[in-house]
PDB file of C-alpha atoms in Angstrom:
ATOM      1  CA  MET E 684     121.027 128.212  90.604  1.00 79.00           C
ATOM      2  CA  GLU E 685     122.231 125.103  92.401  1.00 81.00           C
ATOM      3  CA  ASN E 686     121.323 126.683  95.713  1.00 87.00           C
ATOM      4  CA  PHE E 687     117.782 127.297  94.531  1.00 90.00           C
ATOM      5  CA  PHE E 688     117.369 123.697  93.398  1.00 91.00           C
ATOM      6  CA  PHE E 689     118.770 122.390  96.666  1.00 92.00           C
ATOM      7  CA  TYR E 690     116.293 124.355  98.761  1.00 93.00           C
ATOM      8  CA  PHE E 691     113.463 123.513  96.357  1.00 94.00           C
ATOM      9  CA  PHE E 692     114.010 119.748  96.461  1.00 94.00           C
ATOM     10  CA  ALA E 693     114.810 119.703 100.178  1.00 94.00           C
ATOM     11  CA  ALA E 694     111.585 121.554 101.003  1.00 95.00           C
ATOM     12  CA  LEU E 695     109.564 119.291  98.715  1.00 94.00           C
ATOM     13  CA  THR E 696     111.107 116.169 100.292  1.00 94.00           C
ATOM     14  CA  LEU E 697     110.347 117.254 103.841  1.00 94.00           C
ATOM     15  CA  ILE E 698     106.813 118.484 103.104  1.00 94.00           C
ATOM     16  CA  PHE E 699     105.863 115.310 101.271  1.00 94.00           C
ATOM     17  CA  ALA E 700     107.487 113.148 103.964  1.00 93.00           C
ATOM     18  CA  PHE E 701     105.432 114.912 106.601  1.00 92.00           C
ATOM     19  CA  LEU E 702     102.280 114.357 104.544  1.00 92.00           C
ATOM     20  CA  VAL E 703     103.117 110.635 104.396  1.00 91.00           C
ATOM     21  CA  ILE E 704     102.877 110.176 108.143  1.00 88.00           C
ATOM     22  CA  ALA E 705     100.447 112.933 109.185  1.00 83.00           C
ATOM     23  CA  ASN E 706      98.056 114.004 106.477  1.00 78.00           C
ATOM     24  CA  PRO E 707      95.469 116.417 107.911  1.00 78.00           C
ATOM     25  CA  PHE E 708      92.986 115.735 105.126  1.00 78.00           C
ATOM     26  CA  SER E 709      92.958 111.961 104.867  1.00 78.00           C
ATOM     27  CA  ASN E 710      93.920 108.974 106.977  1.00 77.00           C
ATOM     28  CA  ASN E 711      93.916 106.624 104.020  1.00 84.00           C
ATOM     29  CA  PRO E 712      97.080 104.529 103.461  1.00 86.00           C
ATOM     30  CA  VAL E 713      96.734 104.999  99.693  1.00 88.00           C
ATOM     31  CA  THR E 714      97.287 108.752 100.087  1.00 89.00           C
ATOM     32  CA  SER E 715     100.320 108.064 102.256  1.00 90.00           C
ATOM     33  CA  ALA E 716     101.731 105.755  99.585  1.00 91.00           C
ATOM     34  CA  MET E 717     101.238 108.390  96.893  1.00 92.00           C
ATOM     35  CA  PHE E 718     103.031 111.021  98.967  1.00 93.00           C
ATOM     36  CA  LEU E 719     105.822 108.493  99.576  1.00 93.00           C
ATOM     37  CA  VAL E 720     106.253 108.261  95.789  1.00 94.00           C
ATOM     38  CA  LEU E 721     106.561 112.065  95.625  1.00 94.00           C
ATOM     39  CA  THR E 722     109.048 112.076  98.521  1.00 95.00           C
ATOM     40  CA  ILE E 723     111.224 109.526  96.749  1.00 94.00           C
ATOM     41  CA  ALA E 724     111.063 111.431  93.461  1.00 94.00           C
ATOM     42  CA  SER E 725     112.222 114.676  95.080  1.00 94.00           C
ATOM     43  CA  LEU E 726     114.946 112.754  96.907  1.00 94.00           C
ATOM     44  CA  ALA E 727     116.121 111.562  93.491  1.00 94.00           C
ATOM     45  CA  GLY E 728     116.383 115.264  92.575  1.00 93.00           C
ATOM     46  CA  LEU E 729     118.702 115.767  95.553  1.00 93.00           C
ATOM     47  CA  PHE E 730     120.780 112.789  94.365  1.00 93.00           C
ATOM     48  CA  VAL E 731     121.175 114.452  90.960  1.00 92.00           C
ATOM     49  CA  LEU E 732     122.388 117.622  92.697  1.00 90.00           C
ATOM     50  CA  LEU E 733     125.005 115.451  94.440  1.00 89.00           C
ATOM     51  CA  HIS E 734     126.143 114.082  91.040  1.00 88.00           C
ATOM     52  CA  ALA E 735     124.880 110.576  91.885  1.00 89.00           C
ATOM     53  CA  TYR E 736     123.097 110.074  88.569  1.00 90.00           C
ATOM     54  CA  PHE E 737     122.987 106.293  88.649  1.00 91.00           C
ATOM     55  CA  LEU E 738     121.532 106.235  92.151  1.00 92.00           C
ATOM     56  CA  ALA E 739     118.901 108.795  91.189  1.00 93.00           C
ATOM     57  CA  ALA E 740     117.762 106.513  88.363  1.00 93.00           C
ATOM     58  CA  VAL E 741     117.825 103.451  90.620  1.00 92.00           C
ATOM     59  CA  GLN E 742     115.879 105.356  93.264  1.00 91.00           C
ATOM     60  CA  VAL E 743     113.087 106.152  90.831  1.00 93.00           C
ATOM     61  CA  LEU E 744     113.089 102.697  89.208  1.00 93.00           C
ATOM     62  CA  VAL E 745     113.303 100.535  92.319  1.00 91.00           C
ATOM     63  CA  TYR E 746     111.575 102.644  94.972  1.00 89.00           C
ATOM     64  CA  ALA E 747     109.008 104.676  93.081  1.00 89.00           C
ATOM     65  CA  GLY E 748     108.470 101.817  90.635  1.00 89.00           C
ATOM     66  CA  ALA E 749     108.767  98.390  92.195  1.00 89.00           C
ATOM     67  CA  VAL E 750     108.471  98.968  95.932  1.00 90.00           C
ATOM     68  CA  MET E 751     105.553 101.366  95.746  1.00 90.00           C
ATOM     69  CA  VAL E 752     103.619  99.120  93.368  1.00 90.00           C
ATOM     70  CA  LEU E 753     104.077  96.353  95.945  1.00 90.00           C
ATOM     71  CA  PHE E 754     102.794  98.684  98.674  1.00 89.00           C
ATOM     72  CA  LEU E 755      99.748  99.667  96.640  1.00 90.00           C
ATOM     73  CA  PHE E 756      98.990  96.040  95.780  1.00 89.00           C
ATOM     74  CA  VAL E 757      98.998  95.090  99.461  1.00 89.00           C
ATOM     75  CA  ILE E 758      96.901  98.114 100.463  1.00 87.00           C
ATOM     76  CA  MET E 759      94.309  97.218  97.856  1.00 87.00           C
ATOM     77  CA  LEU E 760      94.446  93.545  98.863  1.00 84.00           C
ATOM     78  CA  LEU E 761      93.562  94.358 102.475  1.00 83.00           C
ATOM     79  CA  ASP E 762      90.165  95.832 103.149  1.00 73.00           C
ATOM     80  CA  LEU E 763      91.009  98.842 105.302  1.00 70.00           C
ATOM     81  CA  LYS E 764      87.669 100.617 105.523  1.00 64.00           C
ATOM     82  CA  ALA E 765      87.277 100.176 109.267  1.00 56.00           C
ATOM     83  CA  GLU E 766      90.738 101.512 110.069  1.00 55.00           C
ATOM     84  CA  GLU E 767      90.162 105.078 109.002  1.00 55.00           C
ATOM     85  CA  GLU E 768      88.324 106.327 112.063  1.00 57.00           C
ATOM     86  CA  ARG E 769      91.053 105.851 114.641  1.00 59.00           C
ATOM     87  CA  HIS E 770      93.045 108.825 115.803  1.00 65.00           C
ATOM     88  CA  ILE E 771      96.516 109.520 117.112  1.00 66.00           C
ATOM     89  CA  ARG E 772      96.760 109.151 120.879  1.00 74.00           C
ATOM     90  CA  ALA E 773      98.361 111.706 123.185  1.00 80.00           C
ATOM     91  CA  PHE E 774     100.711 109.128 124.720  1.00 83.00           C
ATOM     92  CA  GLY E 775     102.134 108.176 121.336  1.00 81.00           C
ATOM     93  CA  LEU E 776     102.469 111.837 120.400  1.00 85.00           C
ATOM     94  CA  GLY E 777     104.426 112.592 123.583  1.00 89.00           C
ATOM     95  CA  ALA E 778     106.703 109.584 123.157  1.00 88.00           C
ATOM     96  CA  GLY E 779     107.349 110.529 119.526  1.00 87.00           C
ATOM     97  CA  LEU E 780     108.173 114.138 120.354  1.00 90.00           C
ATOM     98  CA  ILE E 781     110.551 113.143 123.174  1.00 92.00           C
ATOM     99  CA  SER E 782     112.481 110.622 121.060  1.00 90.00           C
ATOM    100  CA  VAL E 783     112.689 112.935 118.058  1.00 90.00           C
ATOM    101  CA  GLY E 784     113.871 115.785 120.283  1.00 92.00           C
ATOM    102  CA  ALA E 785     116.558 113.570 121.811  1.00 92.00           C
ATOM    103  CA  ILE E 786     117.880 112.528 118.388  1.00 90.00           C
ATOM    104  CA  VAL E 787     117.848 116.106 117.082  1.00 89.00           C
ATOM    105  CA  SER E 788     119.773 117.354 120.133  1.00 91.00           C
ATOM    106  CA  ILE E 789     122.409 114.615 119.717  1.00 91.00           C
ATOM    107  CA  PHE E 790     122.752 115.570 116.064  1.00 87.00           C
ATOM    108  CA  LEU E 791     123.004 119.305 116.766  1.00 86.00           C
ATOM    109  CA  ILE E 792     125.676 118.781 119.415  1.00 89.00           C
ATOM    110  CA  SER E 793     127.776 116.660 117.063  1.00 87.00           C
ATOM    111  CA  LEU E 794     127.249 119.080 114.176  1.00 83.00           C
ATOM    112  CA  LEU E 795     128.356 122.088 116.225  1.00 82.00           C
ATOM    113  CA  LYS E 796     131.494 120.284 117.411  1.00 83.00           C
ATOM    114  CA  ALA E 797     132.472 119.077 113.925  1.00 78.00           C
ATOM    115  CA  PRO E 798     134.561 121.291 111.636  1.00 72.00           C
ATOM    116  CA  LEU E 799     132.604 122.976 108.870  1.00 63.00           C
ATOM    117  CA  LEU E 800     132.888 121.078 105.603  1.00 61.00           C
ATOM    118  CA  SER E 801     131.332 123.485 103.158  1.00 58.00           C
ATOM    119  CA  ASN E 802     133.976 123.632 100.432  1.00 60.00           C
ATOM    120  CA  PRO E 803     133.266 120.730  98.089  1.00 59.00           C
ATOM    121  CA  ALA E 804     135.990 118.333  97.071  1.00 61.00           C
ATOM    122  CA  PRO E 805     136.699 117.839  93.345  1.00 67.00           C
ATOM    123  CA  ILE E 806     133.506 116.552  91.841  1.00 71.00           C
ATOM    124  CA  VAL E 807     133.109 112.771  91.875  1.00 74.00           C
ATOM    125  CA  HIS E 808     130.616 111.691  89.225  1.00 77.00           C
ATOM    126  CA  GLY E 809     128.490 108.734  90.286  1.00 75.00           C
ATOM    127  CA  ASP E 810     127.592 107.699  86.748  1.00 83.00           C
ATOM    128  CA  THR E 811     126.958 104.135  85.630  1.00 87.00           C
ATOM    129  CA  LEU E 812     130.482 103.553  84.333  1.00 88.00           C
ATOM    130  CA  ALA E 813     132.297 104.558  87.509  1.00 86.00           C
ATOM    131  CA  LEU E 814     129.868 102.768  89.789  1.00 88.00           C
ATOM    132  CA  GLY E 815     129.851  99.620  87.638  1.00 89.00           C
ATOM    133  CA  LYS E 816     133.632  99.433  87.658  1.00 89.00           C
ATOM    134  CA  LEU E 817     133.666  99.664  91.437  1.00 88.00           C
ATOM    135  CA  LEU E 818     130.795  97.222  91.811  1.00 89.00           C
ATOM    136  CA  PHE E 819     132.243  94.468  89.634  1.00 91.00           C
ATOM    137  CA  ASN E 820     135.863  94.761  90.749  1.00 91.00           C
ATOM    138  CA  GLN E 821     136.174  95.756  94.361  1.00 91.00           C
ATOM    139  CA  TYR E 822     132.670  94.857  95.509  1.00 92.00           C
ATOM    140  CA  SER E 823     131.972  91.730  93.462  1.00 93.00           C
ATOM    141  CA  LEU E 824     131.626  89.419  96.488  1.00 94.00           C
ATOM    142  CA  PRO E 825     128.987  91.597  98.251  1.00 93.00           C
ATOM    143  CA  PHE E 826     127.227  91.895  94.902  1.00 93.00           C
ATOM    144  CA  GLU E 827     126.901  88.114  94.623  1.00 94.00           C
ATOM    145  CA  ILE E 828     125.825  87.808  98.254  1.00 95.00           C
ATOM    146  CA  VAL E 829     123.080  90.363  97.635  1.00 94.00           C
ATOM    147  CA  SER E 830     121.784  88.250  94.763  1.00 94.00           C
ATOM    148  CA  VAL E 831     121.564  85.261  97.143  1.00 95.00           C
ATOM    149  CA  LEU E 832     119.713  87.509  99.602  1.00 95.00           C
ATOM    150  CA  LEU E 833     117.163  88.404  96.930  1.00 94.00           C
ATOM    151  CA  LEU E 834     116.676  84.708  96.175  1.00 95.00           C
ATOM    152  CA  VAL E 835     116.140  83.973  99.877  1.00 95.00           C
ATOM    153  CA  ALA E 836     113.605  86.822 100.106  1.00 94.00           C
ATOM    154  CA  MET E 837     111.757  85.506  97.065  1.00 93.00           C
ATOM    155  CA  ILE E 838     111.526  81.959  98.460  1.00 94.00           C
ATOM    156  CA  GLY E 839     110.452  83.326 101.828  1.00 92.00           C
ATOM    157  CA  VAL E 840     107.673  85.413 100.315  1.00 92.00           C
ATOM    158  CA  VAL E 841     106.372  82.453  98.299  1.00 91.00           C
ATOM    159  CA  LEU E 842     106.380  80.323 101.444  1.00 91.00           C
ATOM    160  CA  LEU E 843     104.654  83.015 103.526  1.00 88.00           C
ATOM    161  CA  SER E 844     101.970  83.544 100.912  1.00 85.00           C
ATOM    162  CA  LYS E 845     100.870  79.903 100.840  1.00 83.00           C
ATOM    163  CA  LYS E 846      97.284  79.279 101.812  1.00 73.00           C
ATOM    164  CA  GLU E 847      97.926  77.408 105.068  1.00 69.00           C
ATOM    165  CA  LEU E 848     101.025  78.153 107.133  1.00 59.00           C
ATOM    166  CA  LYS E 849     102.476  75.013 108.665  1.00 59.00           C
TER     167      LYS E 849
ATOM    168  CA  MET F 296     126.676 130.831 100.534  1.00 67.00           C
ATOM    169  CA  THR F 297     127.417 127.544  98.834  1.00 76.00           C
ATOM    170  CA  ILE F 298     125.573 124.389  99.726  1.00 79.00           C
ATOM    171  CA  GLY F 299     127.858 122.182 101.793  1.00 80.00           C
ATOM    172  CA  LEU F 300     127.799 118.842 103.535  1.00 83.00           C
ATOM    173  CA  ASN F 301     126.052 120.320 106.557  1.00 85.00           C
ATOM    174  CA  HIS F 302     123.001 121.343 104.547  1.00 87.00           C
ATOM    175  CA  TYR F 303     122.490 117.829 103.261  1.00 90.00           C
ATOM    176  CA  LEU F 304     123.040 116.354 106.726  1.00 90.00           C
ATOM    177  CA  VAL F 305     120.393 118.656 108.191  1.00 90.00           C
ATOM    178  CA  VAL F 306     117.897 117.567 105.518  1.00 93.00           C
ATOM    179  CA  SER F 307     118.828 113.941 106.220  1.00 94.00           C
ATOM    180  CA  ILE F 308     118.292 114.204 109.978  1.00 93.00           C
ATOM    181  CA  MET F 309     114.971 115.990 109.471  1.00 92.00           C
ATOM    182  CA  LEU F 310     113.800 113.251 107.102  1.00 94.00           C
ATOM    183  CA  PHE F 311     114.938 110.624 109.608  1.00 93.00           C
ATOM    184  CA  CYS F 312     113.031 112.351 112.415  1.00 92.00           C
ATOM    185  CA  VAL F 313     109.865 112.557 110.322  1.00 93.00           C
ATOM    186  CA  GLY F 314     110.133 108.818 109.635  1.00 93.00           C
ATOM    187  CA  LEU F 315     110.816 107.974 113.284  1.00 92.00           C
ATOM    188  CA  PHE F 316     107.911 110.140 114.394  1.00 91.00           C
ATOM    189  CA  GLY F 317     105.641 108.264 111.985  1.00 90.00           C
ATOM    190  CA  VAL F 318     106.828 104.879 113.245  1.00 91.00           C
ATOM    191  CA  ILE F 319     106.113 105.844 116.859  1.00 90.00           C
ATOM    192  CA  VAL F 320     102.882 107.788 116.422  1.00 88.00           C
ATOM    193  CA  ARG F 321     100.969 105.951 113.725  1.00 85.00           C
ATOM    194  CA  ARG F 322      99.225 102.667 114.529  1.00 83.00           C
ATOM    195  CA  ASN F 323      98.623 101.327 111.030  1.00 86.00           C
ATOM    196  CA  LEU F 324     101.265  98.720 110.190  1.00 88.00           C
ATOM    197  CA  LEU F 325     101.445  99.826 106.549  1.00 89.00           C
ATOM    198  CA  VAL F 326     102.101 103.456 107.484  1.00 90.00           C
ATOM    199  CA  ILE F 327     104.681 102.300 110.040  1.00 91.00           C
ATOM    200  CA  TYR F 328     106.387 100.517 107.155  1.00 91.00           C
ATOM    201  CA  MET F 329     106.382 103.695 105.096  1.00 92.00           C
ATOM    202  CA  GLY F 330     108.018 105.475 108.037  1.00 93.00           C
ATOM    203  CA  LEU F 331     110.740 102.821 107.985  1.00 93.00           C
ATOM    204  CA  GLU F 332     111.272 103.508 104.288  1.00 92.00           C
ATOM    205  CA  LEU F 333     111.644 107.212 105.024  1.00 93.00           C
ATOM    206  CA  MET F 334     114.308 106.473 107.630  1.00 94.00           C
ATOM    207  CA  LEU F 335     116.211 104.254 105.183  1.00 94.00           C
ATOM    208  CA  ASN F 336     116.066 106.999 102.576  1.00 94.00           C
ATOM    209  CA  ALA F 337     117.401 109.530 105.076  1.00 95.00           C
ATOM    210  CA  ALA F 338     120.399 107.269 105.698  1.00 94.00           C
ATOM    211  CA  ASN F 339     120.892 106.948 101.933  1.00 94.00           C
ATOM    212  CA  LEU F 340     120.898 110.714 101.516  1.00 94.00           C
ATOM    213  CA  ALA F 341     123.521 111.109 104.252  1.00 93.00           C
ATOM    214  CA  LEU F 342     125.711 108.431 102.655  1.00 93.00           C
ATOM    215  CA  VAL F 343     125.510 109.996  99.193  1.00 92.00           C
ATOM    216  CA  ALA F 344     126.332 113.415 100.627  1.00 91.00           C
ATOM    217  CA  PHE F 345     129.370 112.038 102.467  1.00 89.00           C
ATOM    218  CA  SER F 346     130.475 110.286  99.282  1.00 88.00           C
ATOM    219  CA  ARG F 347     130.174 113.503  97.268  1.00 87.00           C
ATOM    220  CA  PHE F 348     132.028 115.750  99.704  1.00 85.00           C
ATOM    221  CA  ASN F 349     134.817 113.284 100.475  1.00 83.00           C
ATOM    222  CA  ASP F 350     135.603 112.489  96.825  1.00 81.00           C
ATOM    223  CA  ASN F 351     134.942 108.791  97.308  1.00 84.00           C
ATOM    224  CA  LEU F 352     132.485 106.576  95.443  1.00 87.00           C
ATOM    225  CA  ASP F 353     132.300 103.801  98.066  1.00 89.00           C
ATOM    226  CA  GLY F 354     129.360 105.486  99.763  1.00 89.00           C
ATOM    227  CA  GLN F 355     127.288 105.285  96.596  1.00 91.00           C
ATOM    228  CA  VAL F 356     128.005 101.553  96.250  1.00 92.00           C
ATOM    229  CA  PHE F 357     126.831 101.188  99.832  1.00 93.00           C
ATOM    230  CA  VAL F 358     123.616 103.033  98.995  1.00 93.00           C
ATOM    231  CA  PHE F 359     123.098 100.674  96.064  1.00 93.00           C
ATOM    232  CA  PHE F 360     123.278  97.695  98.437  1.00 94.00           C
ATOM    233  CA  ILE F 361     120.951  99.415 100.913  1.00 94.00           C
ATOM    234  CA  ILE F 362     118.351  99.940  98.187  1.00 93.00           C
ATOM    235  CA  THR F 363     118.565  96.257  97.222  1.00 93.00           C
ATOM    236  CA  VAL F 364     118.222  95.064 100.803  1.00 93.00           C
ATOM    237  CA  ALA F 365     115.329  97.483 101.363  1.00 92.00           C
ATOM    238  CA  ALA F 366     113.487  96.045  98.372  1.00 91.00           C
ATOM    239  CA  ALA F 367     113.899  92.509  99.742  1.00 93.00           C
ATOM    240  CA  GLU F 368     112.843  93.707 103.197  1.00 92.00           C
ATOM    241  CA  VAL F 369     109.699  95.344 101.865  1.00 92.00           C
ATOM    242  CA  ALA F 370     108.718  92.184  99.984  1.00 92.00           C
ATOM    243  CA  VAL F 371     109.120  89.968 103.057  1.00 93.00           C
ATOM    244  CA  GLY F 372     107.503  92.486 105.411  1.00 92.00           C
ATOM    245  CA  LEU F 373     104.455  92.996 103.237  1.00 92.00           C
ATOM    246  CA  ALA F 374     104.058  89.220 102.869  1.00 91.00           C
ATOM    247  CA  LEU F 375     104.131  88.994 106.671  1.00 90.00           C
ATOM    248  CA  ILE F 376     101.483  91.720 106.934  1.00 90.00           C
ATOM    249  CA  VAL F 377      99.253  89.895 104.447  1.00 90.00           C
ATOM    250  CA  ALA F 378      99.675  86.614 106.349  1.00 89.00           C
ATOM    251  CA  LEU F 379      98.867  88.435 109.593  1.00 88.00           C
ATOM    252  CA  TYR F 380      95.785  90.032 108.100  1.00 88.00           C
ATOM    253  CA  ARG F 381      94.593  86.646 106.887  1.00 86.00           C
ATOM    254  CA  LYS F 382      94.890  85.226 110.388  1.00 85.00           C
ATOM    255  CA  ARG F 383      93.737  88.169 112.537  1.00 83.00           C
ATOM    256  CA  GLN F 384      91.758  90.416 110.159  1.00 82.00           C
ATOM    257  CA  THR F 385      93.607  93.536 111.291  1.00 81.00           C
ATOM    258  CA  VAL F 386      96.707  95.577 110.443  1.00 82.00           C
ATOM    259  CA  HIS F 387      96.397  97.741 113.528  1.00 84.00           C
ATOM    260  CA  ALA F 388      99.337  97.578 115.920  1.00 82.00           C
ATOM    261  CA  GLU F 389      97.112  97.994 119.006  1.00 80.00           C
ATOM    262  CA  ASP F 390      95.113  94.880 118.167  1.00 81.00           C
ATOM    263  CA  LEU F 391      98.183  92.633 118.156  1.00 81.00           C
ATOM    264  CA  THR F 392      98.498  91.861 121.860  1.00 82.00           C
ATOM    265  CA  THR F 393      99.192  88.129 121.832  1.00 82.00           C
ATOM    266  CA  LEU F 394     102.589  88.567 123.481  1.00 82.00           C
ATOM    267  CA  ARG F 395     101.229  90.777 126.270  1.00 80.00           C
ATOM    268  CA  LEU F 396     101.332  89.199 129.744  1.00 75.00           C
TER     269      LEU F 396
END
């Protein structure tokens, strides 16, 4: 049963991810954003299979909720009618295929040399309690620093969005 | 055959390659950004898989921080794209040639 769900969610993730970047039916960024939401939702399914329940919830809340709403707002804010007619160039396609092939070959070589790790360790449950304990004891300093980072990002966005940049 | 670490790593590298391919091939800045998000998510999947199969929760904490930083990055990046569009009326990477000699 778990095997079936793994292959199901993995296939969904990859198909939707491919439709994000190369949709044969539409070149519209809104379609890409919608498929990105589906990709992230199926990735959350994979997280549940890995017993990372808290991260699956955060993935749906933060990515599929907040980040994608931001994306859609910006897409609707910009008037992108004229952009739809352009096509993918052969040079870009070649460069993309070469770089992707290089990365895949590096990965395959390292995977074949590594020992097979297929027997799972005793299950570690990534629920809210366990993760919260770790986050507020061992990782409390990075947690606070991240909150400062969010503040900096917020101030930066407000400054960037002002009418005249000085 | 049980699903092991290798299966998840293969899915992760394929997702990463799809994202990288999108970043290189597409010319719309917004879609390039979505490709970046895909690559970040591929890294997250690899980290969660390592955390699960090594009996160690530190990887999941790391993913939590990555998600936070990615949210901040998206906010700043999209604000930059909006500012750029206001100045140049385009979000097409080929039209941004100010730095070209």
